[in-house]
Coordinates of C-alpha atoms and ligand atoms in Angstrom, one line a residue:
M1 CA 89.2 91.0 98.5
T2 CA 90.8 89.5 101.5
S3 CA 94.0 87.5 101.1
E4 CA 92.0 84.4 102.1
Q5 CA 89.5 84.9 99.3
Q6 CA 92.4 85.5 96.9
N7 CA 93.9 82.2 97.9
Q8 CA 90.7 80.5 97.3
T9 CA 90.2 81.9 93.9
S10 CA 93.7 81.4 92.7
G11 CA 93.6 77.8 94.0
A12 CA 90.4 76.9 92.2
P13 CA 90.5 75.1 88.9
A14 CA 90.7 77.4 85.9
T15 CA 87.1 76.7 84.7
Q16 CA 85.6 77.5 88.0
R17 CA 87.6 80.6 88.2
K18 CA 86.4 81.7 84.8
E19 CA 82.8 81.0 85.8
A20 CA 83.2 83.0 89.0
A21 CA 84.6 85.9 87.1
S22 CA 82.0 85.8 84.3
K23 CA 79.0 85.5 86.5
P24 CA 78.8 89.1 87.6
R25 CA 79.6 90.1 84.1
R26 CA 76.8 88.0 82.8
L27 CA 74.4 89.5 85.3
A28 CA 75.6 92.9 84.4
R29 CA 75.0 92.2 80.7
A30 CA 71.5 90.8 81.5
H31 CA 70.8 94.0 83.5
D32 CA 72.0 96.2 80.6
K33 CA 69.7 94.3 78.3
K34 CA 66.8 95.0 80.7
L35 CA 67.7 98.7 80.8
R36 CA 67.9 98.8 77.0
R37 CA 64.6 97.2 76.6
W38 CA 62.9 99.5 79.2
F39 CA 64.4 102.6 77.5
W40 CA 63.3 101.4 74.1
R41 CA 59.8 100.4 75.2
D42 CA 59.0 103.4 77.3
Y43 CA 60.8 106.2 75.6
I44 CA 62.0 105.4 72.1
R45 CA 59.5 103.2 70.4
G46 CA 56.8 105.9 70.2
W47 CA 59.2 108.2 68.4
M48 CA 60.3 105.7 65.8
P49 CA 58.6 107.5 62.8
W50 CA 60.7 110.6 63.6
I51 CA 63.8 108.7 64.3
I52 CA 63.5 106.7 61.1
L53 CA 63.1 110.0 59.2
G54 CA 66.1 111.3 61.0
L55 CA 68.1 108.2 60.2
I56 CA 67.3 108.4 56.5
L57 CA 68.4 112.0 56.4
M58 CA 71.6 111.0 58.2
A59 CA 72.2 108.2 55.7
V60 CA 71.9 110.6 52.8
N61 CA 74.2 113.0 54.7
G62 CA 76.8 110.3 55.3
A63 CA 76.6 109.1 51.7
M64 CA 77.6 112.5 50.4
T65 CA 81.0 112.2 51.9
G66 CA 81.7 109.2 49.7
A67 CA 80.2 111.0 46.7
V68 CA 82.6 113.9 47.2
S69 CA 85.6 111.7 47.3
A70 CA 84.4 109.7 44.3
L71 CA 84.1 112.9 42.3
L72 CA 87.7 113.7 42.8
K73 CA 88.9 111.1 40.3
P74 CA 86.9 112.5 37.3
M75 CA 87.9 116.0 38.4
F76 CA 91.6 115.1 38.1
D77 CA 91.7 112.6 35.4
D78 CA 88.9 113.7 33.1
V79 CA 89.0 117.4 33.6
L80 CA 92.4 118.7 34.9
V81 CA 94.7 116.1 33.3
A82 CA 92.7 115.6 30.1
R83 CA 92.2 119.4 29.9
R84 CA 88.4 119.3 29.2
A85 CA 87.0 122.8 29.8
D86 CA 83.5 121.7 28.9
M87 CA 83.4 119.3 31.9
V88 CA 84.6 121.8 34.5
V89 CA 81.2 123.3 35.2
W90 CA 79.5 119.9 35.5
I91 CA 82.0 118.6 37.9
A92 CA 81.8 121.8 39.9
L93 CA 78.0 121.6 40.0
A94 CA 78.1 118.0 41.1
I95 CA 80.5 118.8 43.9
A96 CA 78.5 121.8 45.0
G97 CA 75.3 119.7 44.8
T98 CA 76.7 117.1 47.3
F99 CA 77.6 119.9 49.7
I100 CA 74.2 121.4 49.4
I101 CA 72.5 118.1 50.1
R102 CA 74.9 117.6 53.0
A103 CA 74.0 121.0 54.5
A104 CA 70.2 120.5 54.1
T105 CA 70.1 117.0 55.5
A106 CA 72.3 118.0 58.4
F107 CA 70.1 120.9 59.3
L108 CA 67.0 118.7 59.1
Y109 CA 68.2 115.7 61.0
R110 CA 69.8 117.8 63.8
T111 CA 66.6 119.8 64.3
I112 CA 64.5 116.6 64.3
M113 CA 66.9 114.9 66.8
A114 CA 66.8 118.0 69.1
Y115 CA 63.0 117.9 69.0
V116 CA 62.8 114.2 69.9
A117 CA 65.6 114.4 72.4
N118 CA 64.0 117.2 74.4
K119 CA 60.6 115.5 74.3
V120 CA 62.0 112.2 75.6
I121 CA 64.0 114.0 78.3
A122 CA 61.0 116.0 79.4
A123 CA 58.8 112.9 79.5
M124 CA 61.5 111.2 81.6
Q125 CA 61.8 114.2 84.0
I126 CA 58.0 114.3 84.5
R127 CA 57.7 110.6 85.1
L128 CA 60.6 110.7 87.6
T129 CA 59.2 113.7 89.4
D130 CA 55.7 112.1 89.6
H131 CA 57.2 109.0 91.0
L132 CA 59.4 110.9 93.5
M133 CA 56.4 112.8 94.7
A134 CA 54.6 109.6 95.6
L135 CA 57.5 108.3 97.7
D136 CA 57.3 108.4 101.4
Q137 CA 59.0 110.6 104.1
G138 CA 61.5 107.9 104.8
F139 CA 62.8 108.0 101.2
H140 CA 62.9 111.8 101.2
H141 CA 64.9 111.8 104.4
R142 CA 67.4 109.5 102.9
H143 CA 67.7 111.5 99.6
P144 CA 68.3 115.2 100.0
P145 CA 66.5 117.6 97.6
G146 CA 69.8 118.6 95.8
H147 CA 70.5 115.0 95.1
L148 CA 67.1 114.4 93.6
I149 CA 67.2 117.6 91.6
D150 CA 70.5 116.4 90.1
R151 CA 68.9 113.0 89.2
V152 CA 65.9 114.6 87.6
R153 CA 67.8 117.3 85.7
G154 CA 71.3 115.9 85.3
D155 CA 70.9 112.2 84.6
T156 CA 68.1 112.7 82.2
Q157 CA 70.2 115.2 80.2
E158 CA 72.8 112.4 79.5
I159 CA 70.1 110.9 77.3
N160 CA 71.0 113.7 74.8
V161 CA 74.0 111.7 73.9
V162 CA 71.8 109.1 72.2
F163 CA 70.4 111.7 69.9
E164 CA 73.4 113.9 69.4
R165 CA 76.0 111.2 69.0
I166 CA 74.8 107.7 68.9
L167 CA 72.0 107.9 66.4
P168 CA 74.1 110.1 64.0
G169 CA 76.9 107.7 64.6
I170 CA 74.8 104.8 63.4
G171 CA 72.9 106.7 60.7
R172 CA 75.5 109.0 59.3
D173 CA 78.9 107.7 60.2
M174 CA 78.3 104.0 59.4
I175 CA 76.9 105.0 56.0
A176 CA 79.8 107.4 55.4
I177 CA 82.3 104.6 56.3
L178 CA 80.6 102.1 54.1
G179 CA 80.4 104.5 51.2
L180 CA 84.0 105.7 51.6
L181 CA 85.2 102.1 52.0
G182 CA 83.3 101.2 48.8
V183 CA 85.0 104.1 47.0
A184 CA 88.4 103.1 48.3
L185 CA 88.0 99.5 47.5
Y186 CA 86.6 100.2 44.1
T187 CA 89.5 102.6 43.4
N188 CA 92.2 100.3 44.6
A189 CA 91.5 97.3 46.8
Q190 CA 95.2 96.7 47.4
W191 CA 95.8 100.2 48.7
T192 CA 92.8 100.0 50.9
L193 CA 94.1 96.9 52.7
V194 CA 97.5 98.6 53.2
A195 CA 95.9 101.8 54.6
L196 CA 93.6 100.0 57.0
V197 CA 96.0 97.3 58.2
G198 CA 96.4 99.0 61.6
V199 CA 92.6 99.3 62.4
P200 CA 92.3 95.9 64.2
L201 CA 94.9 97.3 66.6
L202 CA 92.2 99.6 67.9
V203 CA 89.9 96.9 69.2
L204 CA 91.5 96.0 72.4
P205 CA 92.3 99.5 73.7
A206 CA 88.7 100.5 72.8
A207 CA 87.3 97.7 75.0
I208 CA 89.5 98.7 77.9
L209 CA 88.8 102.4 77.6
Q210 CA 85.1 101.7 77.4
R211 CA 85.0 100.2 80.8
L212 CA 87.0 103.0 82.3
V213 CA 84.7 105.6 80.7
R214 CA 81.6 103.9 82.2
R215 CA 83.1 103.7 85.7
M216 CA 84.2 107.3 85.5
G217 CA 80.8 108.3 84.1
V218 CA 79.2 106.8 87.3
D219 CA 81.7 108.6 89.5
A220 CA 81.0 111.9 87.7
R221 CA 77.3 111.6 88.1
D222 CA 77.7 110.7 91.8
A223 CA 79.9 113.7 92.4
S224 CA 77.6 115.9 90.5
A225 CA 74.7 114.9 92.8
A226 CA 76.8 115.5 95.8
A227 CA 77.7 119.0 94.5
S228 CA 74.0 119.8 93.9
T229 CA 73.2 118.7 97.4
R230 CA 75.9 121.0 98.8
L231 CA 74.6 123.9 96.7
D232 CA 71.0 123.2 97.8
E233 CA 72.1 123.3 101.4
I234 CA 74.1 126.5 100.9
F235 CA 71.3 128.4 99.3
H236 CA 68.6 127.2 101.6
G237 CA 70.8 127.9 104.6
I238 CA 72.2 131.2 103.4
V239 CA 71.0 133.2 106.4
T240 CA 72.7 130.8 108.9
I241 CA 75.8 130.7 106.8
Q242 CA 76.2 134.4 106.6
R243 CA 75.2 135.0 110.2
S244 CA 77.7 132.4 111.5
G245 CA 80.4 133.3 109.1
L246 CA 80.4 129.8 107.5
E247 CA 81.2 130.9 104.0
A248 CA 84.8 129.6 104.0
R249 CA 83.7 126.3 105.5
E250 CA 81.0 125.8 102.9
S251 CA 83.3 126.8 100.1
T252 CA 85.9 124.2 101.2
R253 CA 83.3 121.5 101.4
L254 CA 82.1 122.4 97.9
T255 CA 85.7 122.4 96.6
Q256 CA 86.2 118.9 97.9
V257 CA 83.1 117.6 96.2
L258 CA 84.0 119.3 93.0
K259 CA 87.5 117.8 93.1
R260 CA 86.0 114.4 92.8
F261 CA 83.8 115.6 90.0
I262 CA 86.8 117.1 88.1
K263 CA 88.8 113.9 88.6
A264 CA 86.1 111.7 87.1
R265 CA 85.4 114.2 84.3
V266 CA 89.0 114.6 83.3
R267 CA 89.5 110.8 83.3
T268 CA 86.4 110.3 81.1
A269 CA 87.6 113.0 78.7
G270 CA 91.1 111.4 78.8
G271 CA 89.6 108.0 77.9
E272 CA 87.7 109.4 75.0
A273 CA 90.7 111.5 73.8
A274 CA 92.9 108.5 74.0
M275 CA 90.6 106.7 71.7
G276 CA 90.8 109.6 69.2
S277 CA 94.6 109.7 69.4
M278 CA 95.0 106.0 68.9
S279 CA 93.0 106.2 65.7
D280 CA 95.1 109.2 64.6
L281 CA 98.2 107.0 65.1
V282 CA 96.7 104.2 63.1
A283 CA 95.7 106.8 60.4
A284 CA 99.3 108.1 60.3
M285 CA 100.6 104.6 59.8
G286 CA 98.1 103.9 57.1
F287 CA 98.9 107.1 55.2
A288 CA 102.6 106.5 55.3
L289 CA 102.3 102.9 54.1
V290 CA 99.9 103.9 51.3
L291 CA 102.2 106.8 50.1
I292 CA 105.2 104.5 49.9
F293 CA 103.2 101.8 48.2
A294 CA 101.0 103.9 45.9
G295 CA 103.6 106.6 45.2
R296 CA 105.8 104.1 43.5
Q297 CA 103.0 102.8 41.4
I298 CA 102.0 106.3 40.2
I299 CA 105.6 107.2 39.4
A300 CA 105.9 104.0 37.5
G301 CA 102.7 105.0 35.6
Q302 CA 100.7 102.1 36.8
S303 CA 98.0 104.3 38.4
S304 CA 96.6 107.8 37.7
V305 CA 96.9 110.9 40.0
G306 CA 93.0 111.1 40.0
E307 CA 92.8 107.6 41.3
F308 CA 95.2 108.5 44.1
M309 CA 93.3 111.7 44.9
T310 CA 90.0 109.9 45.2
F311 CA 91.6 107.2 47.2
F312 CA 93.4 109.6 49.5
A313 CA 90.3 111.7 50.1
A314 CA 88.2 108.5 50.8
I315 CA 90.8 107.3 53.4
A316 CA 91.2 110.8 54.9
F317 CA 87.5 111.2 55.3
L318 CA 87.2 107.7 56.6
F319 CA 89.2 108.2 59.8
E320 CA 87.0 111.0 61.2
P321 CA 83.7 109.0 61.3
L322 CA 85.8 106.0 62.4
R323 CA 87.1 107.9 65.3
R324 CA 83.6 109.1 66.2
L325 CA 82.3 105.5 66.1
G326 CA 85.2 104.4 68.3
G327 CA 84.0 106.9 71.0
L328 CA 80.4 105.7 70.7
S329 CA 80.5 102.6 72.9
G330 CA 82.0 104.7 75.7
A331 CA 79.3 107.3 75.2
W332 CA 76.7 104.6 75.3
Q333 CA 78.2 103.4 78.5
T334 CA 77.7 106.7 80.2
V335 CA 74.1 106.8 78.9
L336 CA 73.6 103.3 80.4
A337 CA 75.0 104.5 83.7
S338 CA 72.4 107.3 83.8
L339 CA 69.6 105.1 82.7
E340 CA 70.5 102.7 85.5
R341 CA 70.1 105.4 88.1
I342 CA 66.9 106.7 86.7
H343 CA 65.5 103.1 86.5
K344 CA 66.6 102.4 90.0
L345 CA 64.8 105.5 91.3
L346 CA 61.7 104.4 89.4
Q347 CA 61.9 101.0 91.0
E348 CA 61.7 102.5 94.5
Q349 CA 58.3 101.5 95.8
P350 CA 56.4 103.9 98.0
S351 CA 55.7 102.2 101.3
I352 CA 52.6 104.4 101.7
T353 CA 50.2 103.1 99.1
Q354 CA 46.6 103.0 98.1
P355 CA 44.9 100.1 99.8
V356 CA 44.2 97.2 97.5
G357 CA 40.7 95.6 97.5
E358 CA 37.6 97.2 98.8
L359 CA 38.0 100.7 100.1
A360 CA 36.5 102.0 103.3
A361 CA 34.4 105.1 102.8
P362 CA 35.5 108.1 104.8
P363 CA 33.3 108.5 107.9
A364 CA 30.2 110.7 107.7
A365 CA 30.5 114.3 109.0
G366 CA 30.4 114.4 112.8
T367 CA 31.5 110.8 113.3
E368 CA 35.3 111.3 112.8
T369 CA 36.4 110.0 116.2
I370 CA 40.2 109.4 116.0
R371 CA 41.6 106.4 117.8
F372 CA 45.2 105.4 118.2
D373 CA 45.2 101.8 119.4
N374 CA 48.5 100.4 120.8
I375 CA 50.5 102.3 118.2
T376 CA 54.3 101.8 118.0
F377 CA 56.2 103.8 115.5
A378 CA 59.9 104.4 114.7
Y379 CA 61.3 106.7 112.0
D380 CA 64.5 104.7 112.1
S381 CA 65.2 102.0 114.7
E382 CA 64.4 103.9 118.0
P383 CA 60.7 103.9 118.6
V384 CA 59.2 107.5 118.8
L385 CA 55.8 106.3 119.9
R386 CA 55.5 103.3 122.2
N387 CA 52.2 101.4 122.5
L388 CA 50.4 104.6 122.4
N389 CA 46.6 104.8 123.0
L390 CA 44.6 107.9 122.5
T391 CA 41.1 109.0 121.5
A392 CA 40.0 112.3 120.1
K393 CA 36.2 112.4 120.0
A394 CA 34.4 113.6 117.0
G395 CA 33.2 117.3 117.3
E396 CA 35.5 117.9 120.3
T397 CA 38.7 119.7 120.7
T398 CA 41.6 117.5 122.0
A399 CA 44.9 119.1 122.9
L400 CA 48.3 117.4 122.9
V401 CA 50.8 118.8 125.2
G402 CA 54.2 117.7 126.4
P403 CA 57.9 118.3 126.2
S404 CA 59.7 118.9 122.9
G405 CA 60.4 115.6 121.1
A406 CA 57.6 113.7 123.0
G407 CA 56.1 112.7 119.6
K408 CA 53.2 115.2 119.3
S409 CA 53.8 116.2 115.7
T410 CA 54.4 112.5 114.9
I411 CA 50.7 111.9 115.8
F412 CA 49.8 114.1 112.9
T413 CA 52.3 112.5 110.6
L414 CA 50.7 109.1 111.2
L415 CA 47.2 110.4 111.0
T416 CA 47.7 111.9 107.5
R417 CA 49.7 108.8 106.5
L418 CA 53.0 110.4 105.7
A419 CA 54.3 107.4 107.5
D420 CA 52.7 104.1 108.7
P421 CA 53.2 102.7 112.3
Q422 CA 55.0 99.4 112.7
S423 CA 52.2 98.1 114.9
G424 CA 48.8 98.9 116.3
Q425 CA 45.7 100.3 114.6
L426 CA 44.7 103.8 113.7
T427 CA 41.0 104.4 113.0
V428 CA 38.9 107.4 112.1
G429 CA 35.2 107.0 112.7
G430 CA 35.8 103.3 113.3
Q431 CA 37.5 102.8 109.9
D432 CA 41.0 101.7 109.6
I433 CA 42.8 104.5 107.8
N434 CA 44.9 102.0 105.9
R435 CA 41.7 100.9 104.1
M436 CA 40.7 104.4 103.1
D437 CA 41.5 106.0 99.8
L438 CA 44.7 108.0 100.4
Q439 CA 43.4 111.2 98.8
A440 CA 40.1 110.9 100.6
L441 CA 41.9 110.3 103.9
R442 CA 44.2 113.3 103.5
G443 CA 41.2 115.4 102.2
M444 CA 39.6 115.0 105.6
F445 CA 42.2 117.1 107.3
S446 CA 43.0 120.8 107.4
V447 CA 46.5 121.1 108.7
V448 CA 48.4 124.0 110.1
A449 CA 51.8 122.4 110.5
Q450 CA 54.7 123.5 112.6
D451 CA 56.6 124.5 109.5
S452 CA 54.1 124.9 106.6
A453 CA 55.8 125.3 103.3
L454 CA 55.1 128.4 101.3
F455 CA 55.9 128.5 97.6
D456 CA 57.6 131.2 95.6
E457 CA 54.3 132.3 94.2
T458 CA 51.9 135.2 94.9
L459 CA 50.3 135.4 98.4
R460 CA 46.9 134.7 96.7
D461 CA 48.2 131.4 95.1
N462 CA 49.8 130.4 98.4
I463 CA 46.5 130.8 100.2
L464 CA 44.3 129.2 97.5
I465 CA 46.6 126.2 97.0
G466 CA 44.4 123.4 95.7
A467 CA 41.1 125.3 96.5
E468 CA 39.1 126.3 93.4
D469 CA 36.0 128.4 92.9
I470 CA 36.5 130.5 96.0
S471 CA 34.5 133.7 95.9
E472 CA 36.3 137.0 96.7
D473 CA 33.9 137.5 99.6
R474 CA 34.8 134.2 101.2
L475 CA 38.5 134.8 100.5
N476 CA 38.2 138.2 102.2
A477 CA 36.5 136.7 105.2
V478 CA 39.2 134.2 105.6
L479 CA 41.9 136.8 105.2
K480 CA 40.2 138.8 108.0
A481 CA 39.8 135.8 110.3
A482 CA 43.5 134.7 109.9
H483 CA 44.6 138.4 110.3
V484 CA 46.3 138.3 106.9
D485 CA 44.5 141.5 106.0
E486 CA 46.5 143.3 108.6
F487 CA 49.7 143.1 106.7
L488 CA 48.4 143.2 103.2
D489 CA 48.8 146.9 103.0
Q490 CA 52.4 146.7 103.8
L491 CA 53.1 144.4 100.8
P492 CA 53.9 146.3 97.5
L493 CA 51.3 144.4 95.5
G494 CA 49.0 143.2 98.3
L495 CA 47.6 139.7 97.6
E496 CA 49.6 139.6 94.3
T497 CA 53.0 140.0 96.0
R498 CA 55.3 137.1 95.5
V499 CA 56.4 135.7 98.8
G500 CA 59.9 134.6 97.8
P501 CA 61.5 131.2 98.0
R502 CA 59.8 129.3 100.9
G503 CA 58.0 132.5 101.9
S504 CA 61.2 134.1 102.9
S505 CA 60.0 137.7 102.3
L506 CA 57.3 137.3 105.0
S507 CA 57.9 137.3 108.7
G508 CA 57.5 134.1 110.7
G509 CA 54.2 135.3 112.1
Q510 CA 53.0 136.4 108.7
R511 CA 53.8 133.0 107.3
Q512 CA 51.9 131.3 110.1
R513 CA 48.9 133.4 109.3
V514 CA 49.0 132.4 105.7
A515 CA 49.1 128.8 106.8
I516 CA 46.0 129.4 109.0
A517 CA 44.2 131.1 106.1
R518 CA 44.9 128.0 104.0
A519 CA 43.4 125.8 106.6
L520 CA 40.4 128.0 107.1
L521 CA 39.7 127.9 103.4
R522 CA 39.9 124.2 103.1
E523 CA 36.9 123.5 105.3
A524 CA 37.9 119.9 105.9
P525 CA 36.0 118.1 108.7
V526 CA 39.1 117.5 110.9
L527 CA 41.3 120.4 112.0
L528 CA 45.0 119.6 113.0
L529 CA 46.8 122.6 114.5
D530 CA 50.5 122.2 115.3
E531 CA 51.7 125.2 117.2
A532 CA 49.6 127.2 114.8
T533 CA 49.9 130.5 116.6
S534 CA 53.3 130.2 118.3
A535 CA 54.9 132.9 116.2
L536 CA 52.2 135.5 116.8
D537 CA 52.3 138.4 119.2
A538 CA 49.9 138.2 122.1
R539 CA 47.3 140.5 120.6
S540 CA 47.3 138.8 117.1
E541 CA 47.3 135.4 118.8
A542 CA 44.2 136.2 120.8
M543 CA 42.4 137.2 117.7
V544 CA 43.5 134.4 115.5
Q545 CA 42.8 132.0 118.3
A546 CA 39.3 133.3 118.4
A547 CA 38.9 132.6 114.7
L548 CA 40.3 129.1 115.2
D549 CA 38.1 128.5 118.2
E550 CA 35.1 129.4 116.1
L551 CA 36.3 127.1 113.3
S552 CA 37.0 124.2 115.7
S553 CA 33.7 124.5 117.5
E554 CA 31.9 122.6 114.8
R555 CA 34.8 120.3 113.9
T556 CA 36.9 117.5 115.3
T557 CA 40.1 119.3 116.3
L558 CA 43.5 118.1 117.5
V559 CA 45.7 120.9 118.7
I560 CA 49.3 120.8 119.7
A561 CA 50.5 123.7 121.9
H562 CA 53.4 124.5 124.2
R563 CA 51.6 127.6 125.5
L564 CA 49.1 126.0 127.8
S565 CA 46.9 129.1 127.9
T566 CA 45.8 128.3 124.4
V567 CA 44.5 124.9 125.2
R568 CA 42.9 125.3 128.6
N569 CA 39.4 125.3 127.1
A570 CA 39.9 122.1 125.2
D571 CA 37.4 119.3 125.9
K572 CA 40.3 117.0 126.7
I573 CA 44.0 117.5 127.2
I574 CA 46.4 114.6 126.6
V575 CA 49.9 114.9 128.1
M576 CA 52.6 113.0 126.2
E577 CA 56.1 112.1 127.4
A578 CA 58.7 110.1 125.5
G579 CA 56.2 108.7 123.0
A580 CA 53.5 107.7 125.4
V581 CA 50.4 109.2 127.0
V582 CA 51.0 109.9 130.6
E583 CA 47.8 111.8 131.6
E584 CA 44.6 112.9 130.2
G585 CA 41.6 115.0 131.3
T586 CA 40.3 118.5 131.3
H587 CA 42.4 121.5 132.4
S588 CA 40.8 121.6 135.9
E589 CA 41.0 117.8 136.3
L590 CA 44.6 117.7 135.4
L591 CA 45.5 120.6 137.6
A592 CA 43.7 119.0 140.5
K593 CA 45.6 115.8 139.9
G594 CA 48.9 117.5 140.5
G595 CA 50.9 115.5 138.0
S596 CA 52.9 116.3 134.8
Y597 CA 50.4 118.8 133.6
A598 CA 50.2 120.6 136.8
R599 CA 54.0 120.9 136.9
L600 CA 54.2 122.2 133.3
H601 CA 51.5 124.7 134.2
A602 CA 53.3 125.8 137.3
M603 CA 56.5 126.3 135.3
Q604 CA 54.8 128.4 132.6
F605 CA 52.9 130.4 135.1
K606 CA 56.1 131.1 137.0
G607 CA 57.8 132.0 133.7
Q608 CA 55.1 134.5 132.9
T609 CA 55.2 136.3 136.2
D610 CA 59.0 136.5 136.5
Ligands
ATP1 N1 61.6 112.7 110.0 C1 62.1 112.2 111.1 N2 63.1 111.3 111.0 C2 63.7 110.8 112.1 N3 63.3 111.1 113.4 C3 62.3 112.0 113.5 C4 61.7 112.6 112.4 N4 60.8 113.5 112.8 C5 60.9 113.5 114.2 N5 61.8 112.6 114.6 C6 62.1 112.3 116.0 O1 60.9 111.8 116.6 C7 60.8 112.3 117.9 C8 59.4 113.0 118.1 O2 59.3 114.1 117.2 P1 58.1 115.0 117.1 O3 58.3 116.0 116.0 O4 56.9 114.2 117.0 O5 58.1 115.8 118.5 P2 57.2 116.9 119.1 O6 56.6 116.3 120.3 O7 56.3 117.4 118.0 O8 58.3 118.0 119.5 P3 58.1 119.6 119.4 O9 57.3 120.0 120.5 O10 59.6 120.0 119.5 O11 57.6 119.9 118.1 C9 61.9 113.3 118.1 O12 62.9 112.6 118.9 C10 62.6 113.5 116.7 O13 64.0 113.5 116.8
MG2 MG1 56.3 119.1 116.9

């Protein structure tokens, strides 16, 4: 707050000031209510039969505490003081019985709660992940994978608190407190008031601590997400880190993030512990007062020892559940903080969506002419494509060449709708791609990307991804065409070898061949090749190129290449610079023109002969 603002608020009439302060709080409360309702409707309501069963078991469990304390009076007065040997066994059985019931109910409700909690958490994790997978590139560029993993795994785990602490707090501790209070009041109402006189003192500190705990809970989750992001970057970049000797630097960065985490965690724990200690102090005060007060009455013969024992046990048992209940609102605050983040992520709307209204059918085979009409596109604020126009005719091979960063790969990004342009129209076969079913649109393309992701699965699964009912013969033909068969023998388990995280146990050229095999298998009508053979040696490249040429001869193909030798046979070559088309034509036309293409060509030719 600036000093000016401060002056304004302090100068305002008291009622206005109060309103200004309570408005955000009112909003926050309304927001919490919305969160509670959402959590209840989507995740809790369906489990109510189990939860009610659990609550009943908890109530029985809680009631047993009162029963034990109540049994102390007959034990002392009727058995021990009155010396009635015949009653000993009965009292012993009754006390043992209450403990057996306590043990059995605790076992059952804990198991039930663990079951429900894990089901709810898993449902939440799946829903979150499904939602995150639908969000666009822009979102994923803003939220690193480590951060999202922490949201999906960490924030949802906080929900456990509801089942481990809050529900038992309500079901078991409330009943225990009511039961014990009943026993205490029934035994001696005066003593009870004396013992509990300090309890109201707990209310204000509890309210203050609760707010602190929530804020710290938010900080702790933030720091935890930051730590996960660091770890994700470290383990994904492990080769670079080791090769450049960055271990110490990474370690320091992680230490800093963890410092924040520790601070928030220690404060949360401190807040909760402070609550416990406060109630201990109040308990101490209560005990002292009761001893002074009741002790005199017993000595004077006004009350029995049994009465005191039952009362003392009831009050002693009372403070433990009371302390647990005191911590509950803080615990609920941390749950709310996590729910808030989860809910916020679920509110993120994908900007790439299914079209509403009537869908355009994907174009018939052989008519997939691709047109970029006056397309302008920016990932952030700076346009990457500027009023770009290009056409790739159906059935032909169109090559995109140009310097690094010219926007070539971005053409593929827009075509497969991983991002949408800010202006202009993009059509395939005359149909606006925004009007096509998203799955159908993406299904039209076989893509070999510049950096195709491999998964930590077997080579076979990596090649088959998505494709079903592929015969072994066809698979073998594809393996041969993509020259995957050449390195199969070197792998310990052949096709069944796991390729490691992101395909790290394969060489760059091998990974590229896997990506090509995938594309060959997909048999989609349009082929998009982004530097598909750049990592291969000259001999393999020539052979894989032959397979790709054969594949593209019957398909609409867009190919991006730096090595011009691979595109000289294209039906049309489009030269891009800084997000716009600067030249187009066939290889010989462009050479004859003596422009950008001719210069690029001359440079590469020179490079090759030097
Ligand atoms: N996800 C992204 N977020 C922000 N900017 C991006 C993103 N991807 C690419 N860019 C920017 O867009 C521009 C064009 O990138 P693009 O990948 O299309 O280039 P390219 O022509 O394929 O280059 P190369 O030949 O090096 O692959 C670059 O300046 C790049 O920095
Ligand atoms: Mg590129």
